[in-house]
Coordinates of C-alpha atoms and ligand atoms in Angstrom, one line a residue:
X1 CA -1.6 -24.5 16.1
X2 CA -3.6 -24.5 12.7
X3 CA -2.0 -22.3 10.9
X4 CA 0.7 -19.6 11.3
X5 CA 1.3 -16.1 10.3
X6 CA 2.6 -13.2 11.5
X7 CA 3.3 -10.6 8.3
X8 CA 1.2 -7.6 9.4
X9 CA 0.8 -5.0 12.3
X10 CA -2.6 -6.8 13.9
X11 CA -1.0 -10.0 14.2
X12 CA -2.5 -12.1 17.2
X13 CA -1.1 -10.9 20.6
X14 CA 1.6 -9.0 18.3
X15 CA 3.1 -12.4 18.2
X16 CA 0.8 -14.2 15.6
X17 CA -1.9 -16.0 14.5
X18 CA -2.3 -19.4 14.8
X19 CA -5.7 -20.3 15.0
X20 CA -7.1 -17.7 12.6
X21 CA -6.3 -14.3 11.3
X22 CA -7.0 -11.5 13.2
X23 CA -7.9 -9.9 9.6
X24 CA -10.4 -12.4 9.0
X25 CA -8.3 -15.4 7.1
X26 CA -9.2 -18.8 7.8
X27 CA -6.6 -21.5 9.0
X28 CA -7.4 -23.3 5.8
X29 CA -7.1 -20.4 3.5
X30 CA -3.8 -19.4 5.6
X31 CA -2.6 -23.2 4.6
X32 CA -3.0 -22.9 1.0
X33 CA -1.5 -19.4 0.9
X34 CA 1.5 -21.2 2.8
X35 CA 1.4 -23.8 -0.1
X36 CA 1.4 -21.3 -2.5
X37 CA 4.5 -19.6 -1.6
X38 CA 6.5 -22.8 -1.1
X39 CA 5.4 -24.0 -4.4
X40 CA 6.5 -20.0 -5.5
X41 CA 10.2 -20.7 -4.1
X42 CA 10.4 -24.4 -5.8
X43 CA 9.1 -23.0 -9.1
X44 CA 12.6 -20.0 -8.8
X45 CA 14.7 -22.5 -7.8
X46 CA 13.9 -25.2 -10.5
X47 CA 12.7 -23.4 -13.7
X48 CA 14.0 -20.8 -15.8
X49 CA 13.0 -17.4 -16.0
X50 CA 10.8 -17.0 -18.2
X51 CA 8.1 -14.0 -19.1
X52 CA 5.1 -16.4 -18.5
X53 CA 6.5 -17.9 -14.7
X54 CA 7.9 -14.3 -13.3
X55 CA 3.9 -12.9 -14.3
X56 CA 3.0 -16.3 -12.0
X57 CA 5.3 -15.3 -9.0
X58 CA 4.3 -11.6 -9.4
X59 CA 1.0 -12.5 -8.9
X60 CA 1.2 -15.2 -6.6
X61 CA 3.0 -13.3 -4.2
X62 CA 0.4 -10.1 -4.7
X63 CA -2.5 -13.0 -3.5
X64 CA -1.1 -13.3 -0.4
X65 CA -0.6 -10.2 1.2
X66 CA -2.7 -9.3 3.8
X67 CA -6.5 -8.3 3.2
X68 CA -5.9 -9.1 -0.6
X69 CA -7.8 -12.8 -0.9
X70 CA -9.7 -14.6 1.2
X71 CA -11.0 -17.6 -1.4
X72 CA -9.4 -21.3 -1.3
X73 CA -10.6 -21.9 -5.1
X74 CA -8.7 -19.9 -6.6
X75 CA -5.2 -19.8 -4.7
X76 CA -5.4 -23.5 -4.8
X77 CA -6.1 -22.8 -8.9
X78 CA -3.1 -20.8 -8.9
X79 CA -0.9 -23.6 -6.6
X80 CA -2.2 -25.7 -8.7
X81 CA -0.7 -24.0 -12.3
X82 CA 2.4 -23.4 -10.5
X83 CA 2.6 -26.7 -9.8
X84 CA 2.4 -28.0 -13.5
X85 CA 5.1 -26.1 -14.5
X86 CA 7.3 -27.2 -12.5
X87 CA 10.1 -28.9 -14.4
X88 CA 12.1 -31.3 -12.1
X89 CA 10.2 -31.4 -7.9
X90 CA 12.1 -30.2 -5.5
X91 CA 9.4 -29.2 -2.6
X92 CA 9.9 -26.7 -0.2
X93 CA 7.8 -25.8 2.8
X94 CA 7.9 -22.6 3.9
X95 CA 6.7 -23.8 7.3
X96 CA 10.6 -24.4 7.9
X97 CA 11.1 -20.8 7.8
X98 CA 8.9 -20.4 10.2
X99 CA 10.3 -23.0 12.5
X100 CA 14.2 -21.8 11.9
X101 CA 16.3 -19.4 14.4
X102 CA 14.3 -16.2 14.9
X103 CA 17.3 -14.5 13.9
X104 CA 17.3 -16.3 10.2
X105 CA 13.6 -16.3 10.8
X106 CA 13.4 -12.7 11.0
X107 CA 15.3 -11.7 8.4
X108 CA 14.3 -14.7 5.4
X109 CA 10.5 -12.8 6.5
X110 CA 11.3 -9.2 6.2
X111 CA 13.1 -10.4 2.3
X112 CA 9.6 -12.8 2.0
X113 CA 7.4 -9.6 3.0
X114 CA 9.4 -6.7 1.5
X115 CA 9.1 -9.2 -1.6
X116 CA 5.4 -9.4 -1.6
X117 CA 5.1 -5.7 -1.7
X118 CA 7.1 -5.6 -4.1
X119 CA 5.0 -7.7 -6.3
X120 CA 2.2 -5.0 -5.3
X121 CA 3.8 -2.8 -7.1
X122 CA 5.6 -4.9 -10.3
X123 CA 1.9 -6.0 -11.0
X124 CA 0.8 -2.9 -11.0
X125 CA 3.4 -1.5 -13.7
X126 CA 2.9 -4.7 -15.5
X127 CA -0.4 -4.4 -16.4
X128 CA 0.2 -0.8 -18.0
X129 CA 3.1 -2.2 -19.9
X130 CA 6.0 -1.5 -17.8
X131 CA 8.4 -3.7 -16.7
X132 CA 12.1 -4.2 -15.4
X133 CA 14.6 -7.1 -16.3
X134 CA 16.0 -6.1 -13.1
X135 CA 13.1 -6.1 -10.7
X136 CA 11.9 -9.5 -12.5
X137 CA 15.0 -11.3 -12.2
X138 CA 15.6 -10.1 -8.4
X139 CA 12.2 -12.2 -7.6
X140 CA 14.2 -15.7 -8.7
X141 CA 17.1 -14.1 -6.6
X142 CA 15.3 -13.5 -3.5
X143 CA 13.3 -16.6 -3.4
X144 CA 15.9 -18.9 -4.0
X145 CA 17.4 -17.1 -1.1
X146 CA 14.7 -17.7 1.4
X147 CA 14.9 -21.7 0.5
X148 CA 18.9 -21.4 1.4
X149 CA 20.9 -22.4 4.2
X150 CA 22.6 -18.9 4.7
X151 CA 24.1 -17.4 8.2
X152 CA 23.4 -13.6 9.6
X153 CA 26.5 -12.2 7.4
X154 CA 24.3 -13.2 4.3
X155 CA 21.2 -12.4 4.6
X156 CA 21.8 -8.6 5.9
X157 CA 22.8 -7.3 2.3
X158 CA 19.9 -9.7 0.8
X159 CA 17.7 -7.7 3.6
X160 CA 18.8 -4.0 2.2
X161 CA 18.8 -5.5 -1.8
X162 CA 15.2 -5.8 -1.2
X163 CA 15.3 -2.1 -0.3
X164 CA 16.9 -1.3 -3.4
X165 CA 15.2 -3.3 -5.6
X166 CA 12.0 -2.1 -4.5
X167 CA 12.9 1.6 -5.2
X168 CA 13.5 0.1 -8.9
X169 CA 10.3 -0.6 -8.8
X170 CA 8.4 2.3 -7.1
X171 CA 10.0 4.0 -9.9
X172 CA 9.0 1.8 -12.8
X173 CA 5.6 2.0 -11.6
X174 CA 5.7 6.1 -11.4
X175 CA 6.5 6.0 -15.0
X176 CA 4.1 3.8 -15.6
X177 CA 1.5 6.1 -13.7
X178 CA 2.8 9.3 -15.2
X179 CA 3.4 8.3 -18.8
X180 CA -0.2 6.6 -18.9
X181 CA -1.9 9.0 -16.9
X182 CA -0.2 12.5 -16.9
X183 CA 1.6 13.9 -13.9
X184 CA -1.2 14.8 -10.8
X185 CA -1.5 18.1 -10.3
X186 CA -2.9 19.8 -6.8
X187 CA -6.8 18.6 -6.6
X188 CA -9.5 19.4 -4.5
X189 CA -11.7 16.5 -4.0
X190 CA -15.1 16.6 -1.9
X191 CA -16.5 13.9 0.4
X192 CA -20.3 14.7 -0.7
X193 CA -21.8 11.8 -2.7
X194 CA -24.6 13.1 -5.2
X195 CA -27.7 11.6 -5.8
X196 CA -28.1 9.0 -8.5
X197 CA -26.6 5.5 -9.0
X198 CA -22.7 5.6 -8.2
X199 CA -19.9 3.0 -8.4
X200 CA -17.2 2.9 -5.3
X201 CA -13.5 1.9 -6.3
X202 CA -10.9 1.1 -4.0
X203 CA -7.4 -0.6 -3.8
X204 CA -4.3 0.8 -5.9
X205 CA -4.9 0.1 -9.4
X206 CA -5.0 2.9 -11.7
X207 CA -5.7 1.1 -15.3
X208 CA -8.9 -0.8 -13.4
X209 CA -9.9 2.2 -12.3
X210 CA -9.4 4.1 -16.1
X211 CA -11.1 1.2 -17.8
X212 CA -14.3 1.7 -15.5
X213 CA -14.2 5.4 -16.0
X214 CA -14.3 4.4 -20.0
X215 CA -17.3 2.5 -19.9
X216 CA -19.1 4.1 -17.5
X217 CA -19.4 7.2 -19.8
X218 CA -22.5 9.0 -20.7
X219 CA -24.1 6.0 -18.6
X220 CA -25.6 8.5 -15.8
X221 CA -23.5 7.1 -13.2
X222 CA -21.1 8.4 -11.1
X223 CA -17.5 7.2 -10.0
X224 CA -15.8 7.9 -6.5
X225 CA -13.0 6.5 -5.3
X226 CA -12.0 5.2 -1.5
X227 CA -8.9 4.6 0.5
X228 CA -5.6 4.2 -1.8
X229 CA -7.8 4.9 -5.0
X230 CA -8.1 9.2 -3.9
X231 CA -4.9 10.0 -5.2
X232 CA -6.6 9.3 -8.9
X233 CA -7.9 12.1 -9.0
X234 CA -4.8 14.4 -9.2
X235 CA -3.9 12.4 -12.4
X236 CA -5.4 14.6 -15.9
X237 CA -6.3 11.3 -17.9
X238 CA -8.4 10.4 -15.3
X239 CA -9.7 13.8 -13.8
X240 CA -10.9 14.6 -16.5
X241 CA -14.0 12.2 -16.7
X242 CA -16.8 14.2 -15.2
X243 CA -18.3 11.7 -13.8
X244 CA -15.5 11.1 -11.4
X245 CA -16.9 13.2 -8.8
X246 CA -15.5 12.2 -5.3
X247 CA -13.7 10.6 -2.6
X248 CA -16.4 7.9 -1.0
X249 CA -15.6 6.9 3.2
X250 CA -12.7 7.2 5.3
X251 CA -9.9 4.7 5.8
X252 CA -10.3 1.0 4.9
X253 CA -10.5 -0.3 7.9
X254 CA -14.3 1.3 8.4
X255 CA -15.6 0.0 5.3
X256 CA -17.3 -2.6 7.2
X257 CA -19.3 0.5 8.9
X258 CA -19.4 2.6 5.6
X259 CA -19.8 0.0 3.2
X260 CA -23.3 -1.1 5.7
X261 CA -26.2 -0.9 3.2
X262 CA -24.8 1.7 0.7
X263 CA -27.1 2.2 -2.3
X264 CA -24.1 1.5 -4.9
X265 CA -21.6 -0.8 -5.9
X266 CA -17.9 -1.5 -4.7
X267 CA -15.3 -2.7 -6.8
X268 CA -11.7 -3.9 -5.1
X269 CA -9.0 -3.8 -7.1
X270 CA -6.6 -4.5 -4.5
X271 CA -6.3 -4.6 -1.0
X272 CA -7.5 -4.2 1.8
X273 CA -11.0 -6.3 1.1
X274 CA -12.2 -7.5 4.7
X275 CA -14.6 -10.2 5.8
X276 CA -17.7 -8.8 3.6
X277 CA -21.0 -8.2 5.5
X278 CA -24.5 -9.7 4.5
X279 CA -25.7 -5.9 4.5
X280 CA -23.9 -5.1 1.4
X281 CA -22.5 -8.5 -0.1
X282 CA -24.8 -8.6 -3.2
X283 CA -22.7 -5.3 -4.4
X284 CA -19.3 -6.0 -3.9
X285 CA -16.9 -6.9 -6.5
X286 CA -13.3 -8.3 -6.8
X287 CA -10.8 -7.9 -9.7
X288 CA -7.5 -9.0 -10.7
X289 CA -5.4 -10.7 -7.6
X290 CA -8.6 -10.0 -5.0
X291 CA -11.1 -12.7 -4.9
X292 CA -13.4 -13.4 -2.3
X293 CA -15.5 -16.6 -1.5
X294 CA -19.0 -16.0 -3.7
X295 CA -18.6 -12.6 -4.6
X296 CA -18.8 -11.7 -8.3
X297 CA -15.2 -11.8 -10.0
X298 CA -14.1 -9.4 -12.8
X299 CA -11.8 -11.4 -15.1
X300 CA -8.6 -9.9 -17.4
X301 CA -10.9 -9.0 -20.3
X302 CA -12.5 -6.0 -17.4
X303 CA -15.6 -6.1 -18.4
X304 CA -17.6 -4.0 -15.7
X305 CA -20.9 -4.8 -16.8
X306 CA -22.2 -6.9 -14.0
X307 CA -20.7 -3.8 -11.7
X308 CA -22.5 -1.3 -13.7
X309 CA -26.1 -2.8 -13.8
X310 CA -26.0 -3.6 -10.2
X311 CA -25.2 0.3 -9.8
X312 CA -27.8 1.2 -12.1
X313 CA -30.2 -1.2 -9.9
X314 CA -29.1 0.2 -6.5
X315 CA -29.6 3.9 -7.9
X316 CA -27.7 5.2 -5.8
X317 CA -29.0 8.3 -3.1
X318 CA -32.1 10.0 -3.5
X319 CA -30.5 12.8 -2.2
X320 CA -26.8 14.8 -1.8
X321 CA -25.2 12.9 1.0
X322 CA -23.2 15.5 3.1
X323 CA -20.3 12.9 4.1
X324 CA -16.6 14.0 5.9
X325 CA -13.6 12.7 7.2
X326 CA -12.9 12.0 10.4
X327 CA -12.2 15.2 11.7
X328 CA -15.1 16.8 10.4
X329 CA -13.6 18.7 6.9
X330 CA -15.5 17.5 3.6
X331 CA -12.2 18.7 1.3
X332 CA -9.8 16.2 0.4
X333 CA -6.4 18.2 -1.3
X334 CA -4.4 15.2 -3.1
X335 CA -1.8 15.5 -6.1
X336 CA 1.0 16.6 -4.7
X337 CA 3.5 13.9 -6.6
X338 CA 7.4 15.1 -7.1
X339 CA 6.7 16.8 -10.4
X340 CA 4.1 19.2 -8.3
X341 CA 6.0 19.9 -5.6
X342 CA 10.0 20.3 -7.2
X343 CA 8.0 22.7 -9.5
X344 CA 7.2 24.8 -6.7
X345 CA 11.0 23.6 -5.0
X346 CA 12.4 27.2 -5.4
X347 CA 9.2 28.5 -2.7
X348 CA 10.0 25.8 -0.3
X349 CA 13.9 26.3 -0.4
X350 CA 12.9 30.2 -0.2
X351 CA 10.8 29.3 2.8
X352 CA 13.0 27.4 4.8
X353 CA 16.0 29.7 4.2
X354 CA 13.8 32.4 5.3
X355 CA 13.0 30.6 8.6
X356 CA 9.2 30.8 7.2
X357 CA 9.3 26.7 6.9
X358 CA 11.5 25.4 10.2
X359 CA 10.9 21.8 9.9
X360 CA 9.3 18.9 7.3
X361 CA 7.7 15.7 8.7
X362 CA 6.7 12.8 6.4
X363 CA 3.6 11.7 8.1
X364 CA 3.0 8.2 6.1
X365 CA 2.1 5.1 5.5
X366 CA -0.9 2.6 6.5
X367 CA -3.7 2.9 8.5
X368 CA -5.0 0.3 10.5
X369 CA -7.6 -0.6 13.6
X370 CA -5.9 -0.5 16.4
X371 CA -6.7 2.6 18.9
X372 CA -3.0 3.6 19.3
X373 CA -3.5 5.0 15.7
X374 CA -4.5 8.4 16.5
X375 CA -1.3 9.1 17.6
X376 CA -1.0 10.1 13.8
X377 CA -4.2 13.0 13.9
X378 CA -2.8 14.2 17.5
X379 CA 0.9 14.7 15.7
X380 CA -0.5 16.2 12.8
X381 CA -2.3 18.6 15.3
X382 CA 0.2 19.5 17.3
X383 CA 3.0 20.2 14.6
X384 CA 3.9 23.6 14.9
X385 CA 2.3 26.4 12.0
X386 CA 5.9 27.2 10.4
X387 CA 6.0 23.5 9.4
X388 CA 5.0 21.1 6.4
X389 CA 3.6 17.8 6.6
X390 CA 4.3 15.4 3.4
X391 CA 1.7 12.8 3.3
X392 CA 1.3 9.5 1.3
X393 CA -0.5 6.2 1.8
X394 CA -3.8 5.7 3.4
X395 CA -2.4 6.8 6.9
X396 CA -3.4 10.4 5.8
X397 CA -7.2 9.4 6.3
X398 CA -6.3 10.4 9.9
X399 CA -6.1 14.3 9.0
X400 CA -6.2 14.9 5.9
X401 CA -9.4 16.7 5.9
X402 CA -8.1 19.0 8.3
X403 CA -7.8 22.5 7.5
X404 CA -4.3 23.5 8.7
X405 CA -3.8 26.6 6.5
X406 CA -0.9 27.5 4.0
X407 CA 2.5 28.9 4.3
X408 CA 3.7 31.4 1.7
X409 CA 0.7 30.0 -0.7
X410 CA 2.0 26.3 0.4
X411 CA -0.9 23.6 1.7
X412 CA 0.5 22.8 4.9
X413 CA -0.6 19.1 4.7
X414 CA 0.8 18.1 1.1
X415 CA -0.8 14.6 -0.1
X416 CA 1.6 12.9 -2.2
X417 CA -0.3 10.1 -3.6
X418 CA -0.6 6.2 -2.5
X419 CA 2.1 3.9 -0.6
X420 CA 4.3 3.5 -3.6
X421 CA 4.5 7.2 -4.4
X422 CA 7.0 7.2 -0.9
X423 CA 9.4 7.3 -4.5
X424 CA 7.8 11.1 -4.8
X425 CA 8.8 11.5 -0.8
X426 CA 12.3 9.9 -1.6
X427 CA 13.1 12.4 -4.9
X428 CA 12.1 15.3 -3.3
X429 CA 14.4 14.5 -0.3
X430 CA 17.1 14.1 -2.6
X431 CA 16.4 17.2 -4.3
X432 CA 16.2 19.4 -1.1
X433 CA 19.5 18.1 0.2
X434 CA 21.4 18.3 -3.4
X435 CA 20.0 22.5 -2.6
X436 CA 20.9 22.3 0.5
X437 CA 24.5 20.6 0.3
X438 CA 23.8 17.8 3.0
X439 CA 23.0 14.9 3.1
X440 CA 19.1 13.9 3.6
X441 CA 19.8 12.7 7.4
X442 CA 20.7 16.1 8.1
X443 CA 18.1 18.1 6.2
X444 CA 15.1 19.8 8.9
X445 CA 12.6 16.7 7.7
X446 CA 11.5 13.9 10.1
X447 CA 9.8 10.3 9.2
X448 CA 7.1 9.4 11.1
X449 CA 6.3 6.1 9.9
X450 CA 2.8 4.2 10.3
X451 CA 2.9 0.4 9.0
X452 CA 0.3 -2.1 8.6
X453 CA 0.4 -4.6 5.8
X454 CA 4.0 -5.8 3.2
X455 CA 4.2 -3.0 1.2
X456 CA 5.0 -0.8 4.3
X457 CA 7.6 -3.3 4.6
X458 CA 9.3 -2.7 1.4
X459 CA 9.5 1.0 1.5
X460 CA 10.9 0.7 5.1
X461 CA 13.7 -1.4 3.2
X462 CA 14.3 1.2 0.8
X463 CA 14.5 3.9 3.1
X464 CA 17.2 1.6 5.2
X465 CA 19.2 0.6 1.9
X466 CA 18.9 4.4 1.3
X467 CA 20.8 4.9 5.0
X468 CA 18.0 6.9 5.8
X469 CA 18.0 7.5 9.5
X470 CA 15.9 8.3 12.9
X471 CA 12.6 7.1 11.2
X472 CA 9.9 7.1 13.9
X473 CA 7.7 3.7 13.4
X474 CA 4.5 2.6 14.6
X475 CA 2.0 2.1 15.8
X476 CA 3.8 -1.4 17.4
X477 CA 7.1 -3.0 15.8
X478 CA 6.9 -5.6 13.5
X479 CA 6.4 -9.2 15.3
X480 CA 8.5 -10.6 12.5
X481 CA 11.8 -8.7 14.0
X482 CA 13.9 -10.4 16.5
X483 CA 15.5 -8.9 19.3
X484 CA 19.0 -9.0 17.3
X485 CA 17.9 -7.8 14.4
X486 CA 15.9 -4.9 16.4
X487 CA 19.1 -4.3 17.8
X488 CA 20.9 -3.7 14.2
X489 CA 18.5 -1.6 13.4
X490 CA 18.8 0.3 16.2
X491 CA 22.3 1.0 16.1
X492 CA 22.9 1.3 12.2
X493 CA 19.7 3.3 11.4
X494 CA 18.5 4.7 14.7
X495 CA 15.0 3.3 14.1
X496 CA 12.6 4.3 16.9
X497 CA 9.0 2.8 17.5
X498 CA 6.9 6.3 18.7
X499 CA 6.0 7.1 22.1
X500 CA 3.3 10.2 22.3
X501 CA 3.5 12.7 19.8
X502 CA 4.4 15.5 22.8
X503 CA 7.3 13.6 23.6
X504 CA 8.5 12.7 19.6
X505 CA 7.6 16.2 18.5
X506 CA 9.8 17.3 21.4
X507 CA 12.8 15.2 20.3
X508 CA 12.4 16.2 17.0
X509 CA 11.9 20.0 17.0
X510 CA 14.2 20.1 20.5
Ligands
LIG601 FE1 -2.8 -12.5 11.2 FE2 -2.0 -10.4 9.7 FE3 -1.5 -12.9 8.9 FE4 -4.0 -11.9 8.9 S1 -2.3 -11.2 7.6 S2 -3.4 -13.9 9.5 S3 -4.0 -10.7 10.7 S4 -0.7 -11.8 10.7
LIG602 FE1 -3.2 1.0 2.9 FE2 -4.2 -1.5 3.0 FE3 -1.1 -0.2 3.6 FE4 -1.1 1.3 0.1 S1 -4.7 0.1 1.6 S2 -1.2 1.4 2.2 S3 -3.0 -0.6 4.5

């Protein structure tokens, strides 16, 4: 075995890898990432909190998530500041997680994972100014707590704090999103790419994405986003740049196919970067936490020049490019955040009293390349016309160019923005069963759950500390979760991995 990990959906024979990643990571880069996150847990156990070391963990945990970076240099850069720091040594391998009971293994990974996603999300509120003395502090908690000799009994309510924590979180960064950017409102975004030299931007990270938008004014280029990034649009301080015209590809796991060649350049701000091709290397760049051996990094200062002369260079199409989603539509409709849809809360209460809306499904989460994904578009298909589907995360790439009409002046297929706007999902819940007088388990709305990378893991532990039941998961269950713990989650929270969507859509509507 030269390396192990086993923290997404693809993991080697669903078990994991150990030779190298099925997402493209090398043993060696695996190694270091290892070394990095043991040197993460000795840095909480043995220094103070501090500003300066919670900005390190925040980071160093957002590096190694899945598809986020592939380059030894600079996580061994980062192992190595970490490593300075460090006060009085007190090493700690995080290989003897791996190697413990897979009961304590199981659960020390989902707080580990559910952690890393959380970082996701603390980074991206940090760097618009936002942040939360108890989000920060909960990152010593937790990683002192994977390094600990702690029983079953202990680690459950560390298990669901992560839940809670993370909603912290998912709402820091939502005010962070808002207040910089404006609440999104309903937006129609095309999959046509115009002529003329154009800039692609993908991952999650709104300010990167403003920044470009700044200097790429009045330069004759045009901005589209891709994957996690469409959601922008809905949000007025970033809509309204003209030159942010469109939504570029499909999901991220054909950007190898989409990316083949393209006349423009890419800039990742997050995940998920794979394996880059020789056809359209020379154009892709990294930013922030995302590096990737000999491409061209952005640094903090985010100075996209290098990013905009190779756009102007590539110039882009000579002609419109008619481009759609998968199933054929060329209309994205995003912007449906809580603000959006509890201001139009009265027509959807109205509509379900009236029989007019008979059932809600959450239809979210990450998309991935494994075949049993189109479960999701087949469920989507089949849900009957007197329901709603809420959407968020890039799981909707699946249908969300599908045209499946309104009810009562209601999109059917409501986007609600990227993985961390599950927050939106969660306060509109909330909202409907406070009208309602029940509790959100027995409100007419069903979770159907697609996961892929950590940050699906941390919303699936805020939806459990929220005691949030029946969720439907797939498209496999995570390789990280023991039998036992299966088994707890099973009979406390009714968790169900899906079967066909006949058969769910059966269970559910039955
Ligand atoms: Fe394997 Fe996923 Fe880990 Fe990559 S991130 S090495 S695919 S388990
Ligand atoms: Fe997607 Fe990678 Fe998870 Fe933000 S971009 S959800 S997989």
């Amino acid at each position: 075995m030269s390396m192990f990990c086993f923290q997404c959906e693809q993991t080697a024979r669903g078990q994991g890898c150990t030779q190298m990643g099925v997402c493209g990571k090398k043993a060696d880069t695996a190694n270091l990432q290892d070394e990095l996150t043991s040197k993460l847990i000795e840095l909480a156990n043995v220094n103070e909190p501090s500003e300066y070391n919670t900005k390190l963990i925040i980071d160093g945990l957002f590096t190694t998530i899945t598809n986020v970076n592939f380059d030894d240099e600079s996580i061994k850069k980062l192992t190595d500041e970490i490593s300075g720091l460090i006060k009085q040594p007190s090493p700690f391998d995080i290989n003897s997680v791996w190697g413990c009971d897979e009961d304590i293994r199981s659960l020390k990974s989902l707080i580990l994972f559910g952690l890393k996603g959380i970082a996701a999300y603390a980074h991206h509120a940090w760097v618009l100014g936002y942040k939360d003395a108890e989000v920060n502090n909960f990152f010593y908690e937790a990683l002192q707590t994977i390094s600990k000799d702690l029983s079953i009994a202990e680690l459950l309510p560390a298990v669901l704090k992560t839940g809670e924590i993370n909603l912290k979180c998912m709402e820091l960064l939502d005010k962070a999103n808002t207040e910089s950017y404006g609440n999104p409102t309903p937006t129609q975004v095309t999959t046509n790419i115009e002529k003329g030299p154009f800039i692609i931007v993908t991952g999650h990270d709104l300010k990167d994405l403003g920044t470009l938008l700044e200097q790429t004014k009045d330069k004759g280029i045009n901005i589209y986003t891709h994957g996690e990034m469409l959601p922008c649009h809905a949000y007025p301080e970033l809509k309204k740049y003209p030159h942010l015209k469109g939504n570029f590809g499909t999901a991220w796991q054909n950007q190898q196919k989409e990316f083949d060649n393209v006349p423009a350049a890419i800039l990742f701000t997050t995940n998920c970067i794979m394996p880059v091709k020789d056809s359209y290397k020379d154009r892709v760049f990294t930013t922030s936490v995302v590096e990737y051996p000999e491409l061209v990094h952005i640094d903090e200062n985010k100075d996209f020049t290098p990013v905009i002369e190779k756009a102007l260079e590539l110039g882009g199409y000579n002609e419109e490019q008619k481009m759609t989603g998968i199933n054929g539509g060329d209309v994205l409709t995003t912007g449906f955040g809580h603000n959006a849809v509890l201001s139009v809360a009265d027509k959807v209460v109205g509509a379900v009293k009236e029989g007019k809306i008979k059932h809600i499904f959450l239809v979210g989460g990450c998309d991935g390349a494994k075949p049993g994904r189109n479960y999701y578009t087949d469920f989507v298909k089949q849900t009957p016309n007197d329901t709603l589907i809420l959407t968020l995360a890039c799981g909707k790439f699946r249908f969300n160019d599908l045209d499946l009409g309104t009810i009562d002046g209601i999109p059917r297929i409501l986007d609600m923005g990227q993985c961390n706007d599950a927050y939106s999902a969660i306060k509109v819940a909330v909202a409907l069963a406070e009208v309602f007088k029940c509790s959100v388990n027995d409100l007419p709305l069903s979770m159907v759950l697609s996961w892929y990378e950590q940050k699906a893991v941390c919303i699936l532990l805020t939806l459990l500390y929220l005691g949030i039941e029946n969720i439907r998961l797939g498209p496999t269950l995570p390789a990280f979760v023991s039998p036992n713990v299966l088994n707890v989650l099973v009979d406390k929270y009714k968790i169900k991995p899906i079967t066909t969507p006949e058969e769910d859509l059966k269970a559910i509507l039955g």
